mmCIF file of C-alpha atoms in Angstrom:
data_model
loop_
_atom_site.group_PDB
_atom_site.id
_atom_site.type_symbol
_atom_site.label_atom_id
_atom_site.label_comp_id
_atom_site.label_asym_id
_atom_site.label_seq_id
_atom_site.Cartn_x
_atom_site.Cartn_y
_atom_site.Cartn_z
ATOM 1 C CA MET A 1 -14.078 -28.184 22.063
ATOM 2 C CA ARG A 2 -14.200 -27.308 18.345
ATOM 3 C CA GLY A 3 -16.656 -30.126 17.616
ATOM 4 C CA ASP A 4 -18.886 -28.967 20.456
ATOM 5 C CA ALA A 5 -18.855 -25.389 19.151
ATOM 6 C CA GLN A 6 -19.885 -26.499 15.674
ATOM 7 C CA ARG A 7 -23.291 -27.610 16.914
ATOM 8 C CA PHE A 8 -24.208 -23.959 17.450
ATOM 9 C CA VAL A 9 -23.846 -22.949 13.791
ATOM 10 C CA ARG A 10 -25.632 -23.822 10.575
ATOM 11 C CA PRO A 11 -24.341 -26.832 8.607
ATOM 12 C CA GLY A 12 -23.426 -24.588 5.683
ATOM 13 C CA ILE A 13 -21.214 -22.456 7.900
ATOM 14 C CA ARG A 14 -19.503 -25.518 9.379
ATOM 15 C CA ALA A 15 -18.544 -26.579 5.859
ATOM 16 C CA LEU A 16 -17.476 -23.096 4.812
ATOM 17 C CA HIS A 17 -13.908 -22.214 3.887
ATOM 18 C CA GLY A 18 -13.700 -18.533 4.772
ATOM 19 C CA TYR A 19 -12.167 -15.837 2.600
ATOM 20 C CA VAL A 20 -8.369 -15.736 2.859
ATOM 21 C CA PRO A 21 -7.007 -12.167 2.591
ATOM 22 C CA GLY A 22 -3.486 -11.283 1.572
ATOM 23 C CA GLU A 23 -1.034 -11.755 4.411
ATOM 24 C CA GLN A 24 -0.067 -8.790 6.580
ATOM 25 C CA PRO A 25 3.122 -9.932 8.380
ATOM 26 C CA ARG A 26 4.633 -7.736 11.082
ATOM 27 C CA ASP A 27 7.894 -9.577 11.722
ATOM 28 C CA ARG A 28 10.018 -7.292 9.536
ATOM 29 C CA ARG A 29 9.787 -4.431 7.059
ATOM 30 C CA TYR A 30 8.601 -5.687 3.664
ATOM 31 C CA VAL A 31 8.232 -4.324 0.165
ATOM 32 C CA LYS A 32 4.496 -4.941 0.220
ATOM 33 C CA LEU A 33 3.112 -5.735 -3.226
ATOM 34 C CA ASN A 34 0.504 -8.345 -2.312
ATOM 35 C CA THR A 35 -2.750 -6.588 -1.361
ATOM 36 C CA ASN A 36 -3.224 -3.900 -4.031
ATOM 37 C CA GLU A 37 -2.856 -0.966 -1.675
ATOM 38 C CA ASN A 38 -1.946 2.450 -3.013
ATOM 39 C CA PRO A 39 1.723 3.278 -2.351
ATOM 40 C CA TYR A 40 0.955 6.998 -2.070
ATOM 41 C CA PRO A 41 -0.777 8.801 0.816
ATOM 42 C CA PRO A 42 -4.310 10.197 0.713
ATOM 43 C CA SER A 43 -5.034 13.852 0.092
ATOM 44 C CA PRO A 44 -3.967 16.314 2.809
ATOM 45 C CA ARG A 45 -7.619 17.387 2.914
ATOM 46 C CA VAL A 46 -8.483 13.908 4.131
ATOM 47 C CA ILE A 47 -5.921 14.090 6.931
ATOM 48 C CA GLU A 48 -7.220 17.499 8.020
ATOM 49 C CA ALA A 49 -10.839 16.326 8.003
ATOM 50 C CA VAL A 50 -10.063 13.208 10.037
ATOM 51 C CA ARG A 51 -8.069 15.181 12.618
ATOM 52 C CA ALA A 52 -10.947 17.618 13.061
ATOM 53 C CA ALA A 53 -13.427 14.773 13.490
ATOM 54 C CA VAL A 54 -11.214 13.105 16.106
ATOM 55 C CA ILE A 55 -11.167 16.294 18.147
ATOM 56 C CA ASP A 56 -14.838 17.196 17.872
ATOM 57 C CA ASP A 57 -17.147 14.310 17.107
ATOM 58 C CA LEU A 58 -16.079 10.842 18.273
ATOM 59 C CA ARG A 59 -18.570 10.848 21.164
ATOM 60 C CA LEU A 60 -21.454 10.967 18.642
ATOM 61 C CA TYR A 61 -22.885 8.269 16.402
ATOM 62 C CA PRO A 62 -22.203 8.709 12.677
ATOM 63 C CA ASP A 63 -24.900 9.653 10.189
ATOM 64 C CA PRO A 64 -26.644 6.305 9.552
ATOM 65 C CA VAL A 65 -27.413 7.134 5.916
ATOM 66 C CA ALA A 66 -24.193 8.995 4.991
ATOM 67 C CA THR A 67 -26.118 12.061 3.834
ATOM 68 C CA GLU A 68 -23.195 14.367 3.076
ATOM 69 C CA LEU A 69 -21.081 11.648 1.466
ATOM 70 C CA ARG A 70 -23.927 10.584 -0.814
ATOM 71 C CA ARG A 71 -24.632 14.209 -1.715
ATOM 72 C CA LYS A 72 -20.995 14.805 -2.648
ATOM 73 C CA ALA A 73 -20.727 11.501 -4.529
ATOM 74 C CA GLY A 74 -23.878 12.360 -6.453
ATOM 75 C CA GLU A 75 -22.376 15.705 -7.411
ATOM 76 C CA VAL A 76 -19.109 14.111 -8.555
ATOM 77 C CA TYR A 77 -20.554 11.139 -10.446
ATOM 78 C CA GLY A 78 -23.861 12.573 -11.690
ATOM 79 C CA PHE A 79 -26.413 10.707 -9.557
ATOM 80 C CA ALA A 80 -29.222 11.609 -7.203
ATOM 81 C CA PRO A 81 -28.349 10.788 -3.581
ATOM 82 C CA GLU A 82 -31.266 8.337 -3.580
ATOM 83 C CA GLN A 83 -29.347 6.268 -6.144
ATOM 84 C CA ILE A 84 -26.326 5.832 -3.866
ATOM 85 C CA ILE A 85 -25.665 3.603 -0.868
ATOM 86 C CA ALA A 86 -22.530 3.819 1.272
ATOM 87 C CA GLY A 87 -20.886 0.808 2.858
ATOM 88 C CA ASN A 88 -18.024 -0.281 5.077
ATOM 89 C CA GLY A 89 -15.916 -0.943 2.011
ATOM 90 C CA SER A 90 -17.361 -2.373 -1.184
ATOM 91 C CA ASP A 91 -17.120 -5.801 0.510
ATOM 92 C CA ASP A 92 -19.911 -4.665 2.834
ATOM 93 C CA LEU A 93 -22.015 -3.753 -0.196
ATOM 94 C CA LEU A 94 -21.326 -7.093 -1.865
ATOM 95 C CA ALA A 95 -22.487 -8.826 1.307
ATOM 96 C CA LEU A 96 -25.706 -6.886 1.615
ATOM 97 C CA ILE A 97 -26.526 -7.410 -2.082
ATOM 98 C CA VAL A 98 -26.242 -11.167 -1.643
ATOM 99 C CA ARG A 99 -28.162 -10.927 1.632
ATOM 100 C CA ALA A 100 -30.982 -8.970 -0.006
ATOM 101 C CA CYS A 101 -31.210 -10.794 -3.325
ATOM 102 C CA ALA A 102 -30.156 -14.436 -2.938
ATOM 103 C CA SER A 103 -32.208 -16.946 -0.969
ATOM 104 C CA ALA A 104 -31.132 -20.502 -0.216
ATOM 105 C CA GLY A 105 -30.735 -22.369 -3.493
ATOM 106 C CA ASP A 106 -30.777 -19.270 -5.693
ATOM 107 C CA ARG A 107 -28.146 -19.164 -8.404
ATOM 108 C CA VAL A 108 -25.417 -16.519 -8.227
ATOM 109 C CA VAL A 109 -23.272 -16.460 -11.359
ATOM 110 C CA TYR A 110 -19.797 -15.115 -12.087
ATOM 111 C CA PRO A 111 -16.786 -15.910 -14.260
ATOM 112 C CA MET A 112 -13.725 -17.501 -12.688
ATOM 113 C CA PRO A 113 -11.064 -16.852 -11.614
ATOM 114 C CA THR A 114 -12.238 -13.637 -9.995
ATOM 115 C CA TYR A 115 -12.584 -12.079 -6.550
ATOM 116 C CA SER A 116 -12.819 -15.063 -4.216
ATOM 117 C CA LEU A 117 -14.980 -13.291 -1.626
ATOM 118 C CA TYR A 118 -17.974 -13.901 -3.909
ATOM 119 C CA ASP A 119 -17.767 -17.619 -3.092
ATOM 120 C CA THR A 120 -17.816 -16.944 0.640
ATOM 121 C CA LEU A 121 -20.771 -14.568 0.503
ATOM 122 C CA VAL A 122 -22.830 -16.944 -1.626
ATOM 123 C CA ALA A 123 -22.074 -19.875 0.679
ATOM 124 C CA ILE A 124 -23.157 -17.895 3.745
ATOM 125 C CA GLN A 125 -26.603 -17.502 2.141
ATOM 126 C CA ASP A 126 -26.794 -21.201 1.207
ATOM 127 C CA ALA A 127 -27.182 -20.012 -2.371
ATOM 128 C CA GLU A 128 -25.687 -21.775 -5.400
ATOM 129 C CA ALA A 129 -22.434 -20.428 -6.845
ATOM 130 C CA ALA A 130 -22.389 -21.018 -10.602
ATOM 131 C CA HIS A 131 -18.875 -20.545 -11.986
ATOM 132 C CA VAL A 132 -18.201 -19.840 -15.655
ATOM 133 C CA PRO A 133 -14.532 -20.289 -16.628
ATOM 134 C CA PHE A 134 -12.763 -17.402 -18.305
ATOM 135 C CA PRO A 135 -10.889 -18.269 -21.488
ATOM 136 C CA ALA A 136 -7.121 -17.824 -21.447
ATOM 137 C CA ASP A 137 -7.357 -14.184 -22.563
ATOM 138 C CA PHE A 138 -9.969 -13.371 -19.889
ATOM 139 C CA THR A 139 -12.594 -12.111 -22.321
ATOM 140 C CA LEU A 140 -15.984 -12.147 -20.627
ATOM 141 C CA PRO A 141 -17.916 -15.386 -21.396
ATOM 142 C CA VAL A 142 -21.138 -13.519 -22.145
ATOM 143 C CA ALA A 143 -23.049 -16.383 -23.773
ATOM 144 C CA ALA A 144 -22.566 -18.706 -20.801
ATOM 145 C CA LEU A 145 -23.434 -15.984 -18.290
ATOM 146 C CA ARG A 146 -26.600 -15.196 -20.223
ATOM 147 C CA GLN A 147 -27.593 -18.845 -20.364
ATOM 148 C CA LEU A 148 -27.239 -19.308 -16.599
ATOM 149 C CA ASP A 149 -29.155 -16.039 -15.920
ATOM 150 C CA GLY A 150 -28.538 -15.905 -12.184
ATOM 151 C CA ARG A 151 -30.572 -14.223 -9.526
ATOM 152 C CA VAL A 152 -27.395 -12.151 -9.182
ATOM 153 C CA THR A 153 -24.496 -12.000 -11.652
ATOM 154 C CA PHE A 154 -21.144 -10.525 -10.615
ATOM 155 C CA VAL A 155 -18.686 -9.008 -13.084
ATOM 156 C CA CYS A 156 -15.493 -7.643 -11.563
ATOM 157 C CA ASN A 157 -14.254 -5.025 -14.030
ATOM 158 C CA PRO A 158 -11.291 -4.619 -14.183
ATOM 159 C CA ASN A 159 -11.179 -8.229 -13.128
ATOM 160 C CA ALA A 160 -9.184 -9.417 -10.155
ATOM 161 C CA PRO A 161 -6.741 -11.100 -10.311
ATOM 162 C CA SER A 162 -6.178 -10.641 -14.054
ATOM 163 C CA GLY A 163 -6.480 -6.845 -14.321
ATOM 164 C CA THR A 164 -8.222 -7.253 -17.670
ATOM 165 C CA VAL A 165 -11.275 -5.231 -18.694
ATOM 166 C CA THR A 166 -14.520 -5.943 -20.491
ATOM 167 C CA PRO A 167 -15.813 -3.143 -22.755
ATOM 168 C CA VAL A 168 -18.838 -1.320 -21.356
ATOM 169 C CA ALA A 169 -20.834 -2.163 -24.489
ATOM 170 C CA VAL A 170 -20.371 -5.871 -23.762
ATOM 171 C CA ILE A 171 -21.490 -5.388 -20.157
ATOM 172 C CA GLU A 172 -24.582 -3.542 -21.381
ATOM 173 C CA GLU A 173 -25.359 -6.393 -23.769
ATOM 174 C CA LEU A 174 -25.171 -8.796 -20.843
ATOM 175 C CA ALA A 175 -27.307 -6.585 -18.599
ATOM 176 C CA ARG A 176 -30.095 -6.380 -21.168
ATOM 177 C CA ALA A 177 -30.104 -10.170 -21.554
ATOM 178 C CA LEU A 178 -30.351 -10.964 -17.831
ATOM 179 C CA SER A 179 -33.516 -11.114 -15.769
ATOM 180 C CA GLY A 180 -31.617 -10.840 -12.473
ATOM 181 C CA LEU A 181 -29.364 -8.200 -10.955
ATOM 182 C CA LEU A 182 -26.006 -7.488 -12.619
ATOM 183 C CA VAL A 183 -23.413 -6.197 -10.165
ATOM 184 C CA VAL A 184 -20.384 -4.544 -11.764
ATOM 185 C CA ASP A 185 -17.598 -4.491 -9.190
ATOM 186 C CA GLU A 186 -15.420 -1.515 -10.162
ATOM 187 C CA ALA A 187 -12.928 -1.564 -7.299
ATOM 188 C CA TYR A 188 -10.068 -0.809 -9.722
ATOM 189 C CA VAL A 189 -11.839 1.293 -12.333
ATOM 190 C CA ASP A 190 -9.990 4.546 -11.641
ATOM 191 C CA PHE A 191 -6.901 2.863 -13.112
ATOM 192 C CA ALA A 192 -8.849 1.918 -16.264
ATOM 193 C CA ASP A 193 -10.120 3.742 -19.327
ATOM 194 C CA ALA A 194 -13.906 3.434 -18.937
ATOM 195 C CA THR A 195 -16.638 2.913 -16.351
ATOM 196 C CA ALA A 196 -19.999 1.164 -16.416
ATOM 197 C CA LEU A 197 -21.630 3.898 -14.308
ATOM 198 C CA PRO A 198 -23.705 5.216 -17.267
ATOM 199 C CA LEU A 199 -25.411 1.814 -17.473
ATOM 200 C CA VAL A 200 -27.108 2.459 -14.125
ATOM 201 C CA GLN A 201 -29.269 5.116 -15.788
ATOM 202 C CA ARG A 202 -30.068 2.905 -18.788
ATOM 203 C CA CYS A 203 -30.470 -0.552 -17.236
ATOM 204 C CA PRO A 204 -32.594 -0.864 -14.073
ATOM 205 C CA ASN A 205 -30.976 -4.196 -13.163
ATOM 206 C CA VAL A 206 -27.417 -2.814 -12.960
ATOM 207 C CA VAL A 207 -25.641 -1.906 -9.724
ATOM 208 C CA VAL A 208 -22.088 -0.524 -9.883
ATOM 209 C CA LEU A 209 -19.782 -0.686 -6.860
ATOM 210 C CA ARG A 210 -16.816 1.545 -6.072
ATOM 211 C CA THR A 211 -14.244 1.580 -3.280
ATOM 212 C CA PHE A 212 -12.008 4.225 -1.724
ATOM 213 C CA SER A 213 -9.382 1.611 -0.842
ATOM 214 C CA LYS A 214 -7.400 1.688 -4.074
ATOM 215 C CA SER A 215 -7.231 4.956 -6.006
ATOM 216 C CA PHE A 216 -8.078 7.167 -3.005
ATOM 217 C CA SER A 217 -5.480 5.520 -0.695
ATOM 218 C CA LEU A 218 -8.045 4.837 2.042
ATOM 219 C CA ALA A 219 -7.896 1.052 2.471
ATOM 220 C CA GLY A 220 -7.638 1.473 6.238
ATOM 221 C CA MET A 221 -10.878 3.452 6.390
ATOM 222 C CA ARG A 222 -13.128 0.861 4.675
ATOM 223 C CA ILE A 223 -15.425 2.937 2.450
ATOM 224 C CA GLY A 224 -17.473 1.811 -0.534
ATOM 225 C CA LEU A 225 -20.254 3.233 -2.679
ATOM 226 C CA GLY A 226 -23.004 1.493 -4.605
ATOM 227 C CA PHE A 227 -24.885 3.109 -7.492
ATOM 228 C CA GLY A 228 -28.238 1.811 -8.730
ATOM 229 C CA SER A 229 -31.812 2.767 -9.412
ATOM 230 C CA ALA A 230 -33.510 4.514 -6.503
ATOM 231 C CA ALA A 231 -35.843 1.520 -6.191
ATOM 232 C CA VAL A 232 -32.987 -0.984 -5.896
ATOM 233 C CA ILE A 233 -31.059 1.196 -3.439
ATOM 234 C CA GLU A 234 -34.182 1.524 -1.278
ATOM 235 C CA GLU A 235 -34.363 -2.261 -0.995
ATOM 236 C CA LEU A 236 -30.656 -2.613 -0.218
ATOM 237 C CA ASN A 237 -30.942 -0.053 2.572
ATOM 238 C CA LYS A 238 -33.360 -2.374 4.360
ATOM 239 C CA VAL A 239 -30.609 -4.906 5.057
ATOM 240 C CA LYS A 240 -27.611 -2.696 5.817
ATOM 241 C CA ASP A 241 -26.234 -2.380 9.331
ATOM 242 C CA SER A 242 -27.541 0.561 11.361
ATOM 243 C CA TYR A 243 -24.319 2.600 11.485
ATOM 244 C CA ASN A 244 -22.182 0.890 8.895
ATOM 245 C CA LEU A 245 -19.609 3.678 8.415
ATOM 246 C CA SER A 246 -17.723 5.419 11.194
ATOM 247 C CA ARG A 247 -17.580 9.191 11.518
ATOM 248 C CA LEU A 248 -13.941 9.126 10.467
ATOM 249 C CA SER A 249 -14.714 7.119 7.340
ATOM 250 C CA LEU A 250 -17.533 9.459 6.351
ATOM 251 C CA VAL A 251 -15.462 12.624 6.663
ATOM 252 C CA ALA A 252 -12.452 10.991 4.993
ATOM 253 C CA ALA A 253 -14.443 9.876 1.957
ATOM 254 C CA THR A 254 -16.189 13.219 1.575
ATOM 255 C CA ALA A 255 -12.888 15.086 1.777
ATOM 256 C CA ALA A 256 -11.324 12.703 -0.755
ATOM 257 C CA LEU A 257 -14.078 13.504 -3.251
ATOM 258 C CA GLU A 258 -13.364 17.196 -2.754
ATOM 259 C CA ASP A 259 -9.782 16.680 -3.975
ATOM 260 C CA LEU A 260 -10.093 14.480 -7.048
ATOM 261 C CA ALA A 261 -6.994 16.071 -8.556
ATOM 262 C CA TRP A 262 -4.833 14.501 -5.824
ATOM 263 C CA MET A 263 -6.222 11.049 -6.543
ATOM 264 C CA GLN A 264 -5.874 11.489 -10.290
ATOM 265 C CA ARG A 265 -2.207 12.498 -10.003
ATOM 266 C CA ASN A 266 -1.470 9.354 -8.016
ATOM 267 C CA VAL A 267 -3.393 7.225 -10.510
ATOM 268 C CA THR A 268 -1.323 8.684 -13.345
ATOM 269 C CA ARG A 269 1.891 7.795 -11.501
ATOM 270 C CA ILE A 270 0.683 4.235 -10.911
ATOM 271 C CA ARG A 271 -0.374 3.778 -14.535
ATOM 272 C CA THR A 272 3.045 4.965 -15.708
ATOM 273 C CA THR A 273 4.805 2.563 -13.341
ATOM 274 C CA ARG A 274 2.426 -0.232 -14.377
ATOM 275 C CA ALA A 275 3.452 0.100 -18.014
ATOM 276 C CA ALA A 276 7.161 0.101 -17.177
ATOM 277 C CA LEU A 277 6.855 -2.841 -14.784
ATOM 278 C CA SER A 278 4.892 -4.860 -17.336
ATOM 279 C CA GLU A 279 7.675 -4.449 -19.890
ATOM 280 C CA ARG A 280 10.385 -5.361 -17.376
ATOM 281 C CA LEU A 281 8.492 -8.514 -16.349
ATOM 282 C CA ARG A 282 8.067 -9.542 -19.986
ATOM 283 C CA ALA A 283 11.798 -9.061 -20.461
ATOM 284 C CA LEU A 284 12.318 -11.625 -17.692
ATOM 285 C CA GLY A 285 10.346 -14.158 -19.711
ATOM 286 C CA LEU A 286 7.007 -13.861 -17.914
ATOM 287 C CA GLN A 287 3.655 -13.660 -19.665
ATOM 288 C CA VAL A 288 1.923 -10.457 -18.588
ATOM 289 C CA LEU A 289 -1.728 -9.796 -19.274
ATOM 290 C CA PRO A 290 -2.669 -6.228 -20.272
ATOM 291 C CA SER A 291 -3.764 -4.721 -16.959
ATOM 292 C CA GLN A 292 -6.013 -1.745 -16.311
ATOM 293 C CA ALA A 293 -5.815 -2.137 -12.538
ATOM 294 C CA ASN A 294 -3.158 -1.250 -9.977
ATOM 295 C CA PHE A 295 -1.680 -4.740 -10.199
ATOM 296 C CA ILE A 296 -0.250 -7.116 -12.791
ATOM 297 C CA LEU A 297 -0.784 -10.844 -13.271
ATOM 298 C CA ALA A 298 2.503 -12.402 -14.397
ATOM 299 C CA ARG A 299 2.619 -16.051 -15.512
ATOM 300 C CA ARG A 300 5.247 -18.683 -16.191
ATOM 301 C CA PRO A 301 3.254 -21.504 -17.878
ATOM 302 C CA GLY A 302 4.124 -24.932 -16.590
ATOM 303 C CA ARG A 303 5.742 -23.692 -13.393
ATOM 304 C CA ASN A 304 4.251 -23.577 -9.926
ATOM 305 C CA MET A 305 5.012 -20.036 -8.792
ATOM 306 C CA GLY A 306 4.451 -20.759 -5.114
ATOM 307 C CA ASP A 307 8.153 -21.370 -4.582
ATOM 308 C CA ILE A 308 8.935 -18.019 -6.226
ATOM 309 C CA GLN A 309 6.457 -16.253 -3.939
ATOM 310 C CA ARG A 310 8.036 -17.852 -0.877
ATOM 311 C CA ALA A 311 11.568 -17.040 -2.017
ATOM 312 C CA LEU A 312 10.601 -13.410 -2.578
ATOM 313 C CA LYS A 313 9.124 -13.234 0.916
ATOM 314 C CA GLU A 314 12.406 -14.508 2.366
ATOM 315 C CA GLN A 315 14.057 -11.542 0.644
ATOM 316 C CA GLY A 316 11.508 -9.100 2.058
ATOM 317 C CA VAL A 317 9.213 -8.764 -0.971
ATOM 318 C CA LEU A 318 5.544 -9.759 -0.723
ATOM 319 C CA VAL A 319 3.482 -10.693 -3.786
ATOM 320 C CA ARG A 320 0.251 -12.720 -4.027
ATOM 321 C CA TYR A 321 0.117 -16.383 -4.995
ATOM 322 C CA PHE A 322 -3.152 -18.270 -5.450
ATOM 323 C CA ASP A 323 -2.934 -22.019 -4.868
ATOM 324 C CA THR A 324 -5.707 -22.897 -7.323
ATOM 325 C CA PRO A 325 -5.407 -25.004 -10.495
ATOM 326 C CA ASP A 326 -5.950 -22.080 -12.866
ATOM 327 C CA LEU A 327 -3.513 -19.706 -11.135
ATOM 328 C CA ARG A 328 -0.628 -21.802 -9.797
ATOM 329 C CA ASP A 329 1.578 -20.584 -12.646
ATOM 330 C CA ALA A 330 0.978 -16.928 -11.761
ATOM 331 C CA LEU A 331 1.856 -14.172 -9.332
ATOM 332 C CA ARG A 332 -0.269 -11.095 -8.786
ATOM 333 C CA ILE A 333 1.950 -8.084 -8.236
ATOM 334 C CA THR A 334 0.712 -4.760 -6.888
ATOM 335 C CA VAL A 335 2.106 -1.719 -8.680
ATOM 336 C CA GLY A 336 4.078 0.087 -6.007
ATOM 337 C CA THR A 337 6.475 2.991 -6.256
ATOM 338 C CA ASP A 338 9.249 2.846 -8.837
ATOM 339 C CA GLU A 339 11.683 2.007 -6.029
ATOM 340 C CA GLU A 340 9.506 -0.839 -4.729
ATOM 341 C CA CYS A 341 9.116 -2.289 -8.209
ATOM 342 C CA GLU A 342 12.872 -2.114 -8.745
ATOM 343 C CA ALA A 343 13.413 -4.045 -5.509
ATOM 344 C CA LEU A 344 10.984 -6.688 -6.748
ATOM 345 C CA LEU A 345 12.746 -7.033 -10.092
ATOM 346 C CA VAL A 346 16.182 -7.317 -8.500
ATOM 347 C CA ALA A 347 14.940 -10.097 -6.216
ATOM 348 C CA LEU A 348 12.920 -11.850 -8.920
ATOM 349 C CA LYS A 349 15.443 -12.047 -11.757
ATOM 350 C CA PRO A 350 17.765 -14.742 -10.314
ATOM 351 C CA LEU A 351 14.763 -16.841 -9.254
ATOM 352 C CA LEU A 352 13.565 -17.263 -12.840
ATOM 353 C CA VAL A 353 16.711 -18.738 -14.376
#
């Protein structure tokens, strides 16, 4: 049956290995530190707005161009609404950028290891994924990225899964050297010290992506924003789905932007816990990269950490393991509450002896 079904799809899709998200088991209650979700709830304003929308508006289609959300985002971040596109999570925006900009055979460039969804999106388009390896300290390999000069270049900043950041000045240097589009994926930037958003106004080939999944505690709503020149955003709008955000997502995101103080308090708590957890992991003998995200990459060189990940799961603690040559010695650990991180450390310590 499977072989018969394959004849209906393109050869490139038949050969595709789809994106593998972090596991979401339901068999027991876990300390869940594997998918970079925010451990704290969204703003009460968000809850109120969603409840009102459920009562009044679910029979109606959502605004297809997210007018009020883009207006509010423009007010908060200093952009005209015409420079903003809203998506069903930033993953949706990544997909439509590749759809709009990369034809079959076009080169899409990004450093590795990074967000693995890029590979899937490029393969769907039958484009060419050009990987540039990060050095051990995860500094951005600017010279190699410039030399490849892709139709699209992705820079995840802070990078996933390392949590490391590239200075905005370095990203601007890269943008000015590229002839193609530079997409700065800032899913975790609210946990960092600087943003590349100002580059959008200075470099017409820069698009910056944001998500509400991490700092705003709205992963279940799937909301993303893209910032670019009005001309680029106009082109991207041509390939987006007709109603790509639900009414609930639109009102939730708008309400979240009206209560930035709530988000910022939670970010401060996570950053404080991140620093403490990093030190505790180092004390256990792990190498910990300096993270500016809501997760930490912890390494034990020479050891395959898959067995540690599985042992932690047996004890009710989920962390992320990547079975790839450059990450087998590492675990990516979401920064949870202080209590969740303590549970992780208690379970982890005897496994490292």
